[in-house]
Structures are given as structure tokens and as C-alpha cells.
Coordinates of C-alpha atoms in Angstrom, one line a residue:
M1 CA -38.8 0.1 -53.0
K2 CA -42.1 -1.3 -53.1
L3 CA -41.2 -3.5 -49.7
Y4 CA -40.2 -0.5 -48.1
N5 CA -43.6 0.8 -48.4
I6 CA -45.5 -2.1 -47.7
S7 CA -43.5 -2.1 -44.3
L8 CA -44.3 0.9 -43.4
A9 CA -47.3 0.7 -44.0
M10 CA -48.0 -2.4 -41.5
L11 CA -46.0 -1.0 -39.0
L12 CA -48.3 2.3 -39.0
G13 CA -51.4 0.2 -39.4
I14 CA -50.2 -1.6 -35.6
S15 CA -49.8 1.8 -34.2
T16 CA -53.0 2.8 -34.9
L17 CA -55.1 -0.1 -33.4
T18 CA -52.5 0.3 -30.9
S19 CA -53.4 3.8 -29.9
C20 CA -56.7 2.9 -29.4
S21 CA -56.9 0.8 -26.6
D22 CA -54.2 1.1 -23.2
K23 CA -51.0 3.4 -23.0
L24 CA -48.1 2.2 -25.2
N25 CA -45.8 0.0 -22.4
V26 CA -42.0 1.8 -24.2
E27 CA -38.8 0.8 -22.7
N28 CA -36.1 4.0 -22.1
P29 CA -33.5 2.9 -23.3
N30 CA -31.5 5.0 -21.2
E31 CA -32.8 3.7 -18.3
Q32 CA -31.3 0.6 -17.2
T33 CA -32.5 -2.7 -15.8
T34 CA -31.4 -5.5 -13.5
A35 CA -31.9 -7.9 -16.7
N36 CA -30.9 -5.3 -19.2
F37 CA -27.5 -4.8 -17.4
G38 CA -24.7 -6.5 -19.6
V39 CA -21.4 -7.9 -19.0
D40 CA -19.6 -4.6 -21.1
E41 CA -21.6 -2.2 -18.7
L42 CA -20.0 -4.4 -15.6
E43 CA -17.1 -4.1 -17.5
E44 CA -16.7 -0.3 -17.3
N45 CA -18.1 -0.4 -13.9
V46 CA -14.5 -3.1 -12.4
V47 CA -13.1 -0.1 -14.6
A48 CA -14.4 2.3 -12.2
A49 CA -13.7 1.2 -9.3
Y50 CA -9.7 0.8 -10.8
N51 CA -10.2 4.0 -11.1
H52 CA -10.6 4.8 -7.5
I53 CA -7.7 3.1 -6.4
R54 CA -4.8 5.7 -8.2
M55 CA -6.6 8.9 -6.4
E56 CA -5.1 11.5 -3.9
G57 CA -6.5 9.7 -0.9
S58 CA -6.2 6.3 -1.7
Y59 CA -2.5 5.5 -3.8
A60 CA -1.8 8.4 -6.5
R61 CA -0.5 10.2 -2.9
V62 CA -1.8 10.2 0.5
G63 CA -3.0 7.7 1.1
Y64 CA 0.4 6.2 0.2
M65 CA 2.3 8.6 1.9
I66 CA 0.5 8.8 5.2
D67 CA 0.6 4.9 5.7
V68 CA 4.7 5.4 5.0
T69 CA 5.1 8.2 7.4
R70 CA 3.9 5.7 9.9
G71 CA 6.4 3.7 9.5
D72 CA 9.5 4.2 11.7
E73 CA 12.5 4.0 8.5
V74 CA 11.3 7.9 7.5
W75 CA 10.5 11.1 8.8
N76 CA 8.5 14.9 8.1
S77 CA 11.6 16.8 6.1
S78 CA 9.3 20.0 5.6
Q79 CA 8.3 19.9 9.0
V80 CA 5.0 20.4 7.7
W81 CA 2.2 18.1 5.4
Y82 CA 2.7 14.8 7.0
M83 CA 4.0 16.2 9.8
P84 CA 1.2 14.9 12.2
F85 CA 1.1 11.5 10.6
D86 CA 4.8 11.5 11.1
D87 CA 4.5 12.4 15.0
Y88 CA 1.3 10.5 15.6
N89 CA -0.2 13.6 16.8
L90 CA -3.3 14.0 14.5
P91 CA -6.4 16.0 16.0
E92 CA -9.5 14.7 15.4
D93 CA -10.6 18.4 13.2
G94 CA -7.2 17.7 11.1
D95 CA -7.4 17.7 7.2
I96 CA -5.5 15.7 5.1
G97 CA -6.2 12.4 6.8
W98 CA -10.3 12.0 5.7
W99 CA -8.6 11.8 2.3
I100 CA -8.3 8.7 2.8
W101 CA -12.1 7.4 4.1
R102 CA -13.0 9.7 1.0
E103 CA -10.7 7.6 -1.7
W104 CA -12.1 4.0 -0.5
Y105 CA -15.9 4.8 -0.5
Y106 CA -16.2 6.3 -3.8
T107 CA -14.5 2.7 -4.4
I108 CA -16.9 0.6 -1.8
N109 CA -19.4 2.4 -3.4
V110 CA -18.5 0.7 -7.3
C111 CA -17.9 -2.3 -5.9
N112 CA -21.1 -2.5 -4.3
F113 CA -23.2 -1.5 -7.5
G114 CA -21.1 -3.8 -9.7
L115 CA -21.8 -7.2 -7.0
S116 CA -25.4 -6.3 -6.5
K117 CA -25.4 -7.4 -10.5
C118 CA -23.6 -10.1 -10.1
G119 CA -25.9 -12.8 -8.0
D120 CA -25.1 -14.8 -4.8
D121 CA -24.6 -18.0 -6.5
D122 CA -21.2 -18.2 -8.2
T123 CA -21.6 -21.6 -10.2
V124 CA -23.5 -20.2 -12.7
L125 CA -21.3 -17.5 -13.5
S126 CA -20.0 -17.4 -16.8
E127 CA -16.1 -17.2 -16.8
S128 CA -16.2 -13.0 -18.1
M129 CA -18.9 -12.5 -15.0
K130 CA -16.8 -14.7 -12.6
R131 CA -14.0 -12.7 -13.1
I132 CA -16.5 -9.1 -13.1
K133 CA -17.6 -10.3 -9.8
G134 CA -14.0 -11.3 -8.3
Q135 CA -12.2 -8.0 -8.8
F136 CA -15.0 -6.4 -7.2
L137 CA -14.5 -8.5 -4.2
F138 CA -10.8 -8.0 -4.1
L139 CA -11.2 -4.3 -4.6
R140 CA -13.8 -4.4 -2.0
G141 CA -11.6 -6.4 -0.2
L142 CA -8.4 -4.4 -0.2
A143 CA -9.9 -0.5 0.1
Y144 CA -12.0 -1.7 3.8
Y145 CA -7.9 -3.5 4.2
N146 CA -7.3 0.1 3.8
L147 CA -9.2 1.9 6.2
A148 CA -10.2 -1.0 9.9
G149 CA -5.6 -0.7 8.6
Y150 CA -6.0 3.5 9.5
F151 CA -9.7 4.2 10.9
Q152 CA -9.6 1.1 13.2
N153 CA -13.2 1.2 13.4
P154 CA -15.0 2.3 9.8
P155 CA -18.9 1.5 8.9
L156 CA -19.2 -2.0 6.9
I157 CA -21.4 -1.3 4.2
T158 CA -21.7 -4.0 2.0
D159 CA -25.5 -4.1 0.5
Y160 CA -25.9 -1.5 -2.5
S161 CA -29.6 -1.8 -1.4
T162 CA -29.6 0.3 2.0
Y163 CA -28.7 2.5 -0.5
S164 CA -32.1 4.0 -1.2
T165 CA -32.7 5.3 2.6
L166 CA -30.4 7.6 5.3
D167 CA -30.2 5.2 7.3
G168 CA -28.7 2.8 4.9
L169 CA -25.6 5.1 4.1
Y170 CA -25.5 7.0 7.7
A171 CA -23.9 3.5 9.2
K172 CA -22.5 3.5 12.8
N173 CA -18.9 1.9 13.1
S174 CA -17.9 -2.1 12.5
S175 CA -15.7 -3.2 15.0
Y176 CA -11.9 -3.6 13.4
D177 CA -13.1 -7.9 13.4
E178 CA -16.0 -7.2 12.1
V179 CA -13.7 -5.2 9.2
L180 CA -11.3 -7.8 8.8
D181 CA -13.4 -10.8 8.7
Q182 CA -15.4 -8.9 5.4
V183 CA -11.9 -8.6 4.0
E184 CA -11.1 -12.0 4.8
K185 CA -14.2 -13.8 3.5
D186 CA -14.4 -10.8 0.5
L187 CA -10.3 -12.0 -0.9
A188 CA -11.4 -15.8 -0.4
E189 CA -14.0 -15.8 -2.4
A190 CA -11.9 -14.3 -4.9
M191 CA -9.4 -16.6 -4.8
T192 CA -12.1 -18.9 -5.9
L193 CA -12.8 -16.5 -9.2
L194 CA -10.2 -14.8 -10.1
P195 CA -8.3 -16.4 -12.9
S196 CA -4.1 -16.6 -12.3
R197 CA -1.5 -14.3 -13.5
D198 CA -0.3 -17.4 -16.2
A199 CA -4.7 -18.3 -17.0
G200 CA -5.2 -14.5 -17.4
G201 CA -2.3 -13.7 -20.1
E202 CA -2.6 -10.1 -21.8
W203 CA -5.5 -9.5 -19.6
A204 CA -3.9 -10.8 -16.4
K205 CA -2.1 -7.0 -16.3
G206 CA -2.8 -4.6 -14.2
R207 CA -5.7 -6.5 -12.9
A208 CA -6.3 -8.0 -10.0
T209 CA -5.9 -12.2 -10.3
C210 CA -6.2 -15.1 -7.8
G211 CA -2.4 -14.7 -7.0
A212 CA -3.2 -10.6 -6.2
A213 CA -5.7 -12.3 -4.0
A214 CA -4.4 -14.8 -1.9
G215 CA -1.8 -12.2 -1.2
Y216 CA -3.4 -9.8 0.7
Y217 CA -5.2 -12.7 2.4
A218 CA -2.4 -13.6 4.1
R219 CA -2.1 -9.9 4.8
A220 CA -5.3 -9.9 6.6
L221 CA -4.9 -13.1 8.3
M222 CA -1.8 -12.2 9.6
Q223 CA -3.2 -8.7 11.0
R224 CA -5.1 -10.9 13.9
H225 CA -1.8 -13.2 14.1
K226 CA -3.1 -16.3 12.3
Y227 CA 0.4 -18.0 11.9
S228 CA -1.5 -21.0 10.9
E229 CA -3.6 -20.3 8.2
A230 CA -1.8 -17.5 6.4
L231 CA 1.1 -19.8 6.0
T232 CA -1.0 -22.8 4.0
V233 CA -1.9 -19.7 2.0
L234 CA 1.8 -18.2 1.1
K235 CA 3.1 -21.9 0.7
D236 CA 0.2 -22.0 -1.8
I237 CA 1.6 -18.8 -3.1
I238 CA 5.3 -20.4 -3.0
N239 CA 4.0 -23.2 -4.4
K240 CA 2.5 -21.6 -7.9
K241 CA -1.4 -22.9 -6.8
Y242 CA -1.9 -19.3 -7.4
G243 CA 0.3 -18.3 -10.5
T244 CA 4.3 -18.3 -11.4
Y245 CA 6.0 -15.6 -9.4
K246 CA 9.9 -15.4 -8.1
L247 CA 12.3 -12.8 -7.6
M248 CA 13.7 -10.6 -10.6
A249 CA 17.6 -11.0 -10.9
N250 CA 18.1 -7.0 -10.2
Y251 CA 16.5 -5.6 -7.3
G252 CA 15.3 -1.5 -8.9
D253 CA 13.1 -3.7 -11.7
N254 CA 11.0 -3.6 -9.2
F255 CA 10.6 0.3 -9.0
R256 CA 11.0 1.4 -12.7
E257 CA 7.9 2.3 -15.1
G258 CA 8.1 0.9 -18.2
S259 CA 7.0 -2.6 -19.6
Q260 CA 10.0 -4.7 -19.9
Y261 CA 10.0 -3.9 -16.1
E262 CA 5.5 -2.8 -14.6
N263 CA 4.0 -6.5 -14.0
N264 CA 6.7 -8.3 -13.8
D265 CA 7.1 -11.6 -12.3
E266 CA 7.4 -10.2 -9.0
S267 CA 4.0 -8.8 -8.8
L268 CA 1.2 -9.3 -7.4
F269 CA -0.5 -6.5 -7.6
E270 CA 0.7 -3.3 -8.5
I271 CA -1.0 0.0 -8.9
Q272 CA -1.2 1.1 -12.5
F273 CA 0.0 4.8 -13.7
L274 CA 0.9 6.2 -17.5
D275 CA 4.4 6.2 -18.0
Y276 CA 6.9 9.3 -18.8
G277 CA 5.8 11.3 -21.5
S278 CA 2.4 9.2 -22.6
Q279 CA 0.5 11.7 -19.8
G280 CA -2.2 14.2 -19.8
T281 CA -1.7 17.9 -18.6
D282 CA -4.3 17.9 -15.9
D283 CA -3.5 17.0 -12.5
E284 CA -6.9 15.1 -11.3
W285 CA -6.9 15.2 -7.4
T286 CA -10.4 14.2 -6.6
P287 CA -12.8 11.7 -7.5
V288 CA -15.0 15.2 -9.1
N289 CA -12.3 16.5 -11.3
T290 CA -13.3 14.1 -14.4
S291 CA -10.6 16.0 -17.0
K292 CA -10.4 13.7 -20.1
N293 CA -6.7 15.2 -20.0
A294 CA -5.4 13.6 -16.3
T295 CA -2.0 12.8 -16.5
Q296 CA -3.1 9.5 -14.9
G297 CA 0.7 9.5 -13.1
S298 CA 1.5 9.8 -8.8
A299 CA 2.9 12.0 -6.9
V300 CA 5.5 9.9 -4.6
E301 CA 7.9 11.5 -6.6
S302 CA 6.8 15.0 -6.4
N303 CA 7.4 14.5 -2.2
F304 CA 10.2 12.3 -2.1
C305 CA 12.3 14.4 -4.4
P306 CA 14.7 16.6 -3.4
G307 CA 14.0 20.2 -3.9
V308 CA 17.3 20.6 -6.0
Y309 CA 15.4 18.7 -8.4
G310 CA 11.8 20.6 -8.1
G311 CA 10.7 18.3 -6.0
W312 CA 8.5 19.1 -2.8
A313 CA 10.9 17.5 -0.5
D314 CA 8.2 16.6 1.9
L315 CA 9.6 12.6 3.5
S316 CA 13.4 11.7 4.3
A317 CA 15.1 8.6 4.6
S318 CA 16.3 7.9 8.7
P319 CA 19.1 7.9 9.7
W320 CA 18.7 4.5 10.7
L321 CA 18.0 2.5 7.9
Y322 CA 20.5 4.1 6.3
N323 CA 23.1 2.6 9.1
L324 CA 21.6 -0.2 8.6
F325 CA 22.4 -1.0 5.1
K326 CA 25.9 -0.3 5.6
A327 CA 26.2 -2.7 8.4
E328 CA 26.5 -5.1 6.4
R329 CA 28.5 -6.2 3.0
T330 CA 27.9 -8.4 -0.2
T331 CA 29.6 -11.8 -0.6
A332 CA 31.4 -9.7 -2.9
G333 CA 32.2 -6.6 -0.4
K334 CA 30.3 -3.7 -2.1
L335 CA 26.8 -1.9 -0.5
D336 CA 23.8 -3.6 -0.7
P337 CA 22.4 -2.9 -3.7
R338 CA 18.6 -1.8 -2.6
L339 CA 20.4 0.9 -0.3
Y340 CA 21.0 2.1 -4.4
W341 CA 17.2 2.3 -4.7
T342 CA 16.2 2.6 -1.5
I343 CA 18.3 6.4 -1.0
G344 CA 20.4 8.9 -3.0
T345 CA 23.2 9.4 -1.5
Y346 CA 26.6 9.1 -3.3
E347 CA 28.5 6.4 -2.2
A348 CA 31.5 5.2 -3.9
D349 CA 30.4 1.7 -4.6
W350 CA 28.4 3.1 -7.2
E351 CA 30.6 3.6 -9.5
G352 CA 29.8 1.8 -12.7
F353 CA 26.9 0.1 -10.5
E354 CA 23.6 1.0 -13.1
Y355 CA 23.1 4.3 -13.8
G356 CA 26.7 5.3 -11.2
N357 CA 26.0 8.3 -9.0
V358 CA 23.3 10.4 -10.2
G359 CA 20.6 12.3 -9.0
Y360 CA 17.9 13.1 -11.6
T361 CA 20.9 12.2 -14.9
V362 CA 22.8 14.8 -12.8
P363 CA 26.7 13.7 -11.4
M364 CA 27.0 13.5 -8.1
T365 CA 30.4 13.6 -6.4
A366 CA 32.2 12.9 -3.2
T367 CA 31.7 16.4 -2.4
D368 CA 28.0 16.9 -3.4
T369 CA 25.8 17.2 -0.3
I370 CA 22.6 16.4 -1.2
M371 CA 19.9 16.6 1.0
T372 CA 15.8 16.1 0.1
N373 CA 14.9 19.6 1.6
N374 CA 17.1 22.8 1.7
T375 CA 16.1 23.9 4.8
N376 CA 16.1 20.6 7.3
G377 CA 18.2 18.3 5.3
G378 CA 17.8 14.5 5.2
L379 CA 18.8 11.6 2.7
P380 CA 16.4 11.7 -0.8
I381 CA 14.4 8.6 -0.7
A382 CA 15.6 7.2 -4.4
K383 CA 13.1 4.1 -4.7
N384 CA 9.9 5.1 -7.1
T385 CA 11.2 7.8 -8.1
N386 CA 13.4 8.8 -11.7
M387 CA 16.7 9.0 -9.4
R388 CA 17.6 6.0 -10.7
T389 CA 17.1 5.6 -13.6
G390 CA 18.6 8.2 -16.2
L391 CA 15.3 9.1 -18.1
Y392 CA 15.5 13.0 -17.0
S393 CA 17.4 15.9 -15.1
S394 CA 14.2 17.5 -13.0
V395 CA 10.2 16.8 -11.5
A396 CA 7.6 18.5 -13.0
T397 CA 5.4 18.6 -10.0
G398 CA 1.8 17.0 -9.7
L399 CA 0.2 14.1 -9.9
H400 CA 3.1 13.3 -13.2
D401 CA 4.9 10.0 -12.0
G402 CA 4.5 7.2 -13.8
I403 CA 6.0 4.1 -12.1
N404 CA 3.8 1.9 -11.1
L405 CA 3.4 1.1 -7.6
R406 CA 4.1 -2.8 -6.5
M407 CA 1.9 -3.4 -4.0
M408 CA 2.6 -6.3 -3.0
R409 CA 6.2 -8.0 -4.2
Y410 CA 6.9 -11.8 -4.4
S411 CA 10.3 -10.9 -2.1
D412 CA 7.1 -10.3 0.5
V413 CA 5.4 -13.9 0.3
L414 CA 9.1 -15.3 1.3
L415 CA 9.9 -13.2 3.9
R416 CA 6.0 -13.7 5.5
A417 CA 6.2 -17.2 5.0
A418 CA 9.4 -17.1 7.0
E419 CA 7.6 -15.0 9.7
C420 CA 4.9 -16.9 9.8
E421 CA 6.8 -20.4 9.7
N422 CA 8.8 -18.5 12.7
E423 CA 5.5 -18.3 14.7
V424 CA 4.3 -21.3 14.3
N425 CA 7.2 -23.8 14.1
G426 CA 10.2 -21.9 16.3
P427 CA 13.5 -21.4 14.3
T428 CA 13.5 -23.6 11.7
Q429 CA 15.7 -24.0 8.2
Q430 CA 12.8 -23.3 6.3
A431 CA 12.1 -20.0 7.2
I432 CA 16.0 -19.2 6.9
D433 CA 15.6 -20.8 3.2
W434 CA 13.0 -17.9 2.4
I435 CA 14.8 -15.3 4.3
N436 CA 17.6 -16.5 2.2
Q437 CA 16.2 -16.5 -1.2
V438 CA 16.0 -12.6 -0.4
R439 CA 19.2 -12.2 1.2
E440 CA 20.7 -14.1 -2.1
R441 CA 19.5 -11.7 -4.9
A442 CA 20.8 -8.9 -3.2
N443 CA 24.4 -10.9 -3.3
L444 CA 24.4 -11.5 1.2
A445 CA 25.3 -14.6 2.8
D446 CA 23.6 -17.2 3.6
L447 CA 21.9 -16.5 7.1
N448 CA 22.5 -19.8 9.5
L449 CA 19.7 -21.5 11.4
T450 CA 22.3 -21.8 14.3
D451 CA 22.5 -18.5 15.1
F452 CA 18.4 -18.5 15.6
D453 CA 18.4 -20.3 19.4
T454 CA 15.4 -18.4 19.7
K455 CA 11.7 -17.2 18.2
D456 CA 12.3 -13.9 19.7
K457 CA 15.9 -13.3 18.1
L458 CA 14.4 -15.1 14.6
F459 CA 11.3 -12.4 14.3
E460 CA 13.7 -9.6 15.2
Q461 CA 15.8 -10.3 12.5
I462 CA 12.6 -10.7 10.1
A463 CA 11.8 -7.1 11.7
N464 CA 13.8 -5.1 12.3
V465 CA 16.6 -6.6 9.1
E466 CA 15.3 -8.2 6.5
R467 CA 12.1 -6.3 6.7
P468 CA 13.0 -2.6 6.3
K469 CA 15.9 -3.1 4.1
E470 CA 13.1 -5.0 1.5
F471 CA 11.5 -2.8 1.8
G472 CA 12.4 0.3 3.5
C473 CA 10.0 3.6 3.0
E474 CA 7.6 1.8 1.1
F475 CA 3.8 1.4 2.2
G476 CA 3.2 -1.5 4.6
R477 CA 5.8 -0.1 7.6
G478 CA 3.0 1.0 9.0
F479 CA 0.2 -1.3 9.5
D480 CA 3.3 -4.0 10.5
L481 CA 4.0 -1.9 13.0
I482 CA 0.3 -2.0 14.6
R483 CA 0.1 -6.0 14.0
W484 CA 3.3 -6.8 16.2
G485 CA 2.1 -4.7 18.9
F486 CA 5.3 -2.1 18.5
F487 CA 3.4 0.8 20.2
L488 CA 2.0 -1.2 23.0
T489 CA 4.8 -2.1 24.9
S490 CA 8.1 -0.1 26.8
D491 CA 10.9 -2.1 25.2
R492 CA 9.4 -2.0 21.1
Q493 CA 8.4 2.1 22.4
Q494 CA 12.1 2.4 23.5
Q495 CA 13.0 1.1 19.7
L496 CA 10.5 3.0 18.3
K497 CA 12.2 6.3 20.0
E498 CA 15.9 5.5 18.9
H499 CA 14.9 4.7 14.8
E500 CA 12.6 8.0 14.6
T501 CA 15.6 10.2 15.4
F502 CA 16.8 11.7 13.2
R503 CA 18.7 15.2 12.5
R504 CA 18.2 18.1 10.7
S505 CA 21.2 19.4 9.1
L506 CA 22.3 20.0 5.8
H507 CA 25.8 18.8 5.9
R508 CA 25.8 15.7 9.0
A509 CA 22.1 13.7 7.7
K510 CA 24.6 10.3 7.3
D511 CA 26.0 10.5 10.6
P512 CA 24.0 7.1 13.0
V513 CA 22.5 9.4 15.8
S514 CA 21.3 8.4 19.7
Y515 CA 18.1 8.9 20.7
A516 CA 19.8 9.7 24.1
Q517 CA 21.1 13.2 22.1
V518 CA 17.7 14.8 21.8
G519 CA 17.5 17.6 24.0
I520 CA 21.6 18.1 24.5
D521 CA 22.2 18.1 20.8
S522 CA 20.2 20.5 19.0
E523 CA 20.3 19.3 15.5
L524 CA 18.2 16.0 16.9
K525 CA 14.6 15.5 17.2
C526 CA 12.5 12.3 18.0
S527 CA 9.0 11.3 16.0
F528 CA 8.5 9.0 18.1
D529 CA 8.8 11.6 21.2
T530 CA 4.9 12.9 20.2
Y531 CA 3.7 9.6 20.1
V532 CA -0.3 10.0 22.2
Q533 CA -1.8 6.9 22.6
G534 CA -4.2 5.0 19.9
H535 CA -2.0 7.4 17.8
E536 CA -1.7 4.5 16.0
F537 CA -4.2 4.4 14.5
I538 CA -5.2 8.2 12.5
P539 CA -8.3 9.3 14.2
I540 CA -12.0 9.8 12.4
V541 CA -11.9 13.2 11.7
Q542 CA -14.4 15.4 13.4
T543 CA -16.8 16.8 10.1
L544 CA -17.6 13.1 9.5
M545 CA -18.8 12.5 12.8
N546 CA -21.0 15.9 12.7
S547 CA -22.2 15.3 9.3
N548 CA -22.9 10.9 10.4
P549 CA -24.8 10.8 13.5
N550 CA -24.5 7.0 14.1
L551 CA -20.7 7.6 13.6
V552 CA -18.2 7.7 16.6
G553 CA -14.4 7.6 17.5
N554 CA -11.8 5.2 17.3
S555 CA -9.0 5.0 20.2
A556 CA -7.0 7.9 18.8
N557 CA -9.8 10.4 18.9
N558 CA -10.2 9.1 22.2
S559 CA -6.2 8.6 22.9
E560 CA -7.0 4.7 24.1
S561 CA -4.0 2.4 24.0
N562 CA -5.2 -0.6 22.2
K563 CA -2.9 -3.4 24.4
S564 CA -6.2 -4.4 26.4
Y565 CA -7.3 -6.0 23.2
F566 CA -4.6 -7.7 22.0
E567 CA -4.0 -9.1 25.7
Q568 CA -7.1 -10.2 25.5
K569 CA -6.3 -12.2 22.1
G570 CA -3.6 -14.0 23.9
W571 CA -0.4 -11.6 21.6
T572 CA 2.1 -11.7 22.6
V573 CA 5.0 -8.5 21.1
H574 CA 8.3 -9.9 20.8
P575 CA 10.4 -8.7 23.2
V576 CA 13.1 -5.9 21.8
V577 CA 16.7 -8.9 21.1
D578 CA 19.6 -7.2 20.5
L579 CA 20.7 -9.8 17.3
S580 CA 25.0 -8.1 18.4
K581 CA 25.0 -11.0 20.5

């Protein structure tokens, strides 16, 4: 006690002396500076950045769904939501498209702030700081990859110091090439900073790793036909330079929830959602909502789920995709097991397979006609839903889907490597071998090199057989169609018309359809008939351009073809090849 009193007296004396001189400088503990902003706070910022990629406009609903509708294997069965995207004719005053813009710039803002605290010299960073910086770079690269893929020429804002003025925030558009240059730069640096999934251990589950960065780097390179560079990266992934990946023995394990399935050996990167039964109660649709009891799930299931099970019944699989699956049997004479997990139809082959012929634990019989939409019909999409997982019998709509979205899987690495090998060296046995690894998982017969005498023919097999059957009804097909130039030539446009023809019927949704019958058969419609040139991208909405005087539109705003850009780059669009010959 005596020591306490002496110490107190000394402190009071010092303070008295100090008060006679200059003002006392007291540091506000709530005002953090560059000097005292530490690793713990930056870790929290990383978490905030991850949080934004699972919101309404990123991957929790709209940002994921709009690209699914841009693909040619899905159509809008509600004929309301997502319809302008499915029909490629969104006007400048369209609504939900700009939500993508909002979410990804939220992500970029958090990343820019975090990167401003990391410094430019990576060699002086601790291991924990390398991981932090690498994640910020990956997430910013991911954000701009999506913005370029959707909006073509969004503004590049990478320096947090420019936020001090409106001029810095009201940036002008950057070109498609400038944005993808930045994407490549961010991802390439992230590859050098992040650990592999092997080295990262438990930390790496749900986080970006060097494997994730490498995978997306290859994707970004391929978006501009840098096939040779992408092939090198993809080979390195296959050769385990960035961690160990392999195909799951069961294809369905990529579309179930639970720790035994999610963040599995096939997944390079996935979006984390809380499992069924562990979620909150509040749907957190936008970044301004900060409920502590947020569901932390996605609305993917709500969009896909048929109305009879309680879903919104917005999107359906196309007859083209269904009949593509039906055209080839396994080596045992059975249906491709990927069909079970992609499209929720009754098939005799499913008796005794997985959970059998069920829709949300409800048995389906041969006489059942389970359509997506109770008015317009459609083939239900089972992928990334619990239609085949045996968890529950109906859906609580909203942000309640707990299945992690596997945004890049090892099968994508193999098929992209095959595509790049074909582009660089023509049809080779190596390209065929990579494709066959994916086919063998589905118990399909191996392809033979002798059946593919031209680069065009093998490309057709990859683009319109292997990829749609492996990735049908997943995010990414819209990006592929753009990089392949399928919107730019008459034969590819005609092919898209065939793929995007569907039947609005409660009884004949499985039937093969022909574009030639559109206008003759009253049940048939083609989404591509309303395509407006340049609308493979989404127009920048007028509201954003009104707010930012430096912002102008893109090819969709101006309804301008992107064919001249393609040709100036020296890129070619592969002609359609009849694989039956």
C-alpha cells in the first residue's frame, strides 16, 4: 500500500510539472495510425473482404445467377426475374445488374484499404503479413475479374489515397485490357505470397491459397487468349507446384454441404456458407445490413428450386443440356452420373443410385412430372441445391442454402489445360489424356486422338460436350462464351439459338427441340432471338453514369458488336464442327 501511495504521488507530481509547460499530447487509442495498425486489425479487414463476396450482388444470389442465365444451358422459367439477362437485352435503366457493381466495389474498397497498410516491398513482410497481403490481392483480382467479365470497362481504382477527393472516387472507365492487366498483376503477386493448401493446413480451408490464385490467373490469361502462358500455369497446378489437388471419386461430393464434403481435395476456391441447421434467421441481402443473426447462406437453392418444393422456380436447365447427357452412356450402359446431380428428373437408372429418384426426400415415380415452374414448366436444376442430398423435404426460401459454391474445381484445371494444349499444339495425346481423366470419373469411355484430326474438332468436343456436362448450370459459362467469341459469327450465333431454344410446357420439357420450329410450335421460345449486339456484357446503368460524370457506357450501352476488338487482337472464333462426322 505504501508503494502504491508513493507511485501515485510521483505521477501526480509529474503531471503537475507537465501542466506548466506545453499542452499534454495524449494519443487517442480509438484513432489508429499506420504505425499502430497491426496484424490483428488487418486480419479483421480480410474477413470483411471475404464477407462481401458472399452478398446479394456477388455470389449469394444475383451476382452468381446472372452469369448462369448468360450461359446457353439455362433458361428463365419464371419469365420474370433474370429475364433481360437471359434474353440478352437488359436496358440501361435495368435494375438488379448494378448490384454486382455495388458488391465488387465494396470488396475492392476493403482490399485497397488493407493493401495501403501492407507496403510495396514484399521481401520485408512477415509470413502472417504475406498471407494478409496475398488474400487482399487475390480478392481484388477476383473482384475486377468479375467486373470486367460483366461490365467490360469498369473504372480501375487501386490506390486508397485517392479516396480523399471526389475526383479520386469518380474515376473514368478503364479499358477491358487495362482491367485484366491489373487482374493478372494482382493474381500473379498473390501466387508468390500465399501458402499452398498443403502448407496452409487448417488455415487454408475456406481461404484463398496460391493454388486459388494460380487457377484464377490461368482463367484471366485465357480470357485474352494467352493460351501458352496459361498452359504453363495449369501444368504447374497439375504437377502440384501450388498444392495437391485431385478429382473426388464421387462427382456429387462437390455439391453437398458438410465438413466431409466442402473444401475438399478437388476445390481450388469456394464461397463459404453456413450449413443447414446452423444458420441464423435474418436474410442479409445487402452490405448495409449488419444483423448479428444473419443466415450466412446463399439463395442459389431458392432460385433453382421448383415451386412444388417451395422454391422461387426462376431458372431451369435447357433441353439441349439434358439431351446432351442422354446421348452418351457409361461403359456399364448407364446414364452419366453427373446428370443426377445437375438436373432433377426421374430416370429409371437412378433407382438404387445415391438417394434414388427423390426431390427433397420426396420419392419421385415414373409418372411424376416435376417441373421447375408451375406455369412455364422446365427441367429442375439439382446442382448446388439439396434436391438430391436427403436433408429436407422442402425449401425455406431466402438466404438459407448452406452448400458452399465451388467456384473453381480441379476438373476445370484439367479441361482448361486440354483446351490450351489444343490451342498451342493442336490435338495431342496429352490433351486427350487430361480430358479422359474427367470422363473416367463419370465412367465414360476414353476419347481417342485418332477421332480428332483438327484443332477445331477437339475444341468443339471440349466447349460443347465436356465442359457443359461437367459444369452445366454453374457460374462461368457466360465468361466462356465471351472469350470464345460465340456472339460474333453467324454459325456460332445459330448454334446458340439451338442451345437456347426451350419448351414452355408442363409435360414435354424433356423433348428434344429445334430452333426451326420456333414460331411454328407455340410452346417453343428461344432466348437468343432477342440478343442485341454487344449485350454479351451488361450495360452500365444510367443511375451510375448520372452519379459519376466521368463514367461512360460499354458495348451493351451502345449496342455495338465486339467483333472488331476480337479481330484487332488477331483472335479467331472456331467454326462449328459436326462431331457426328
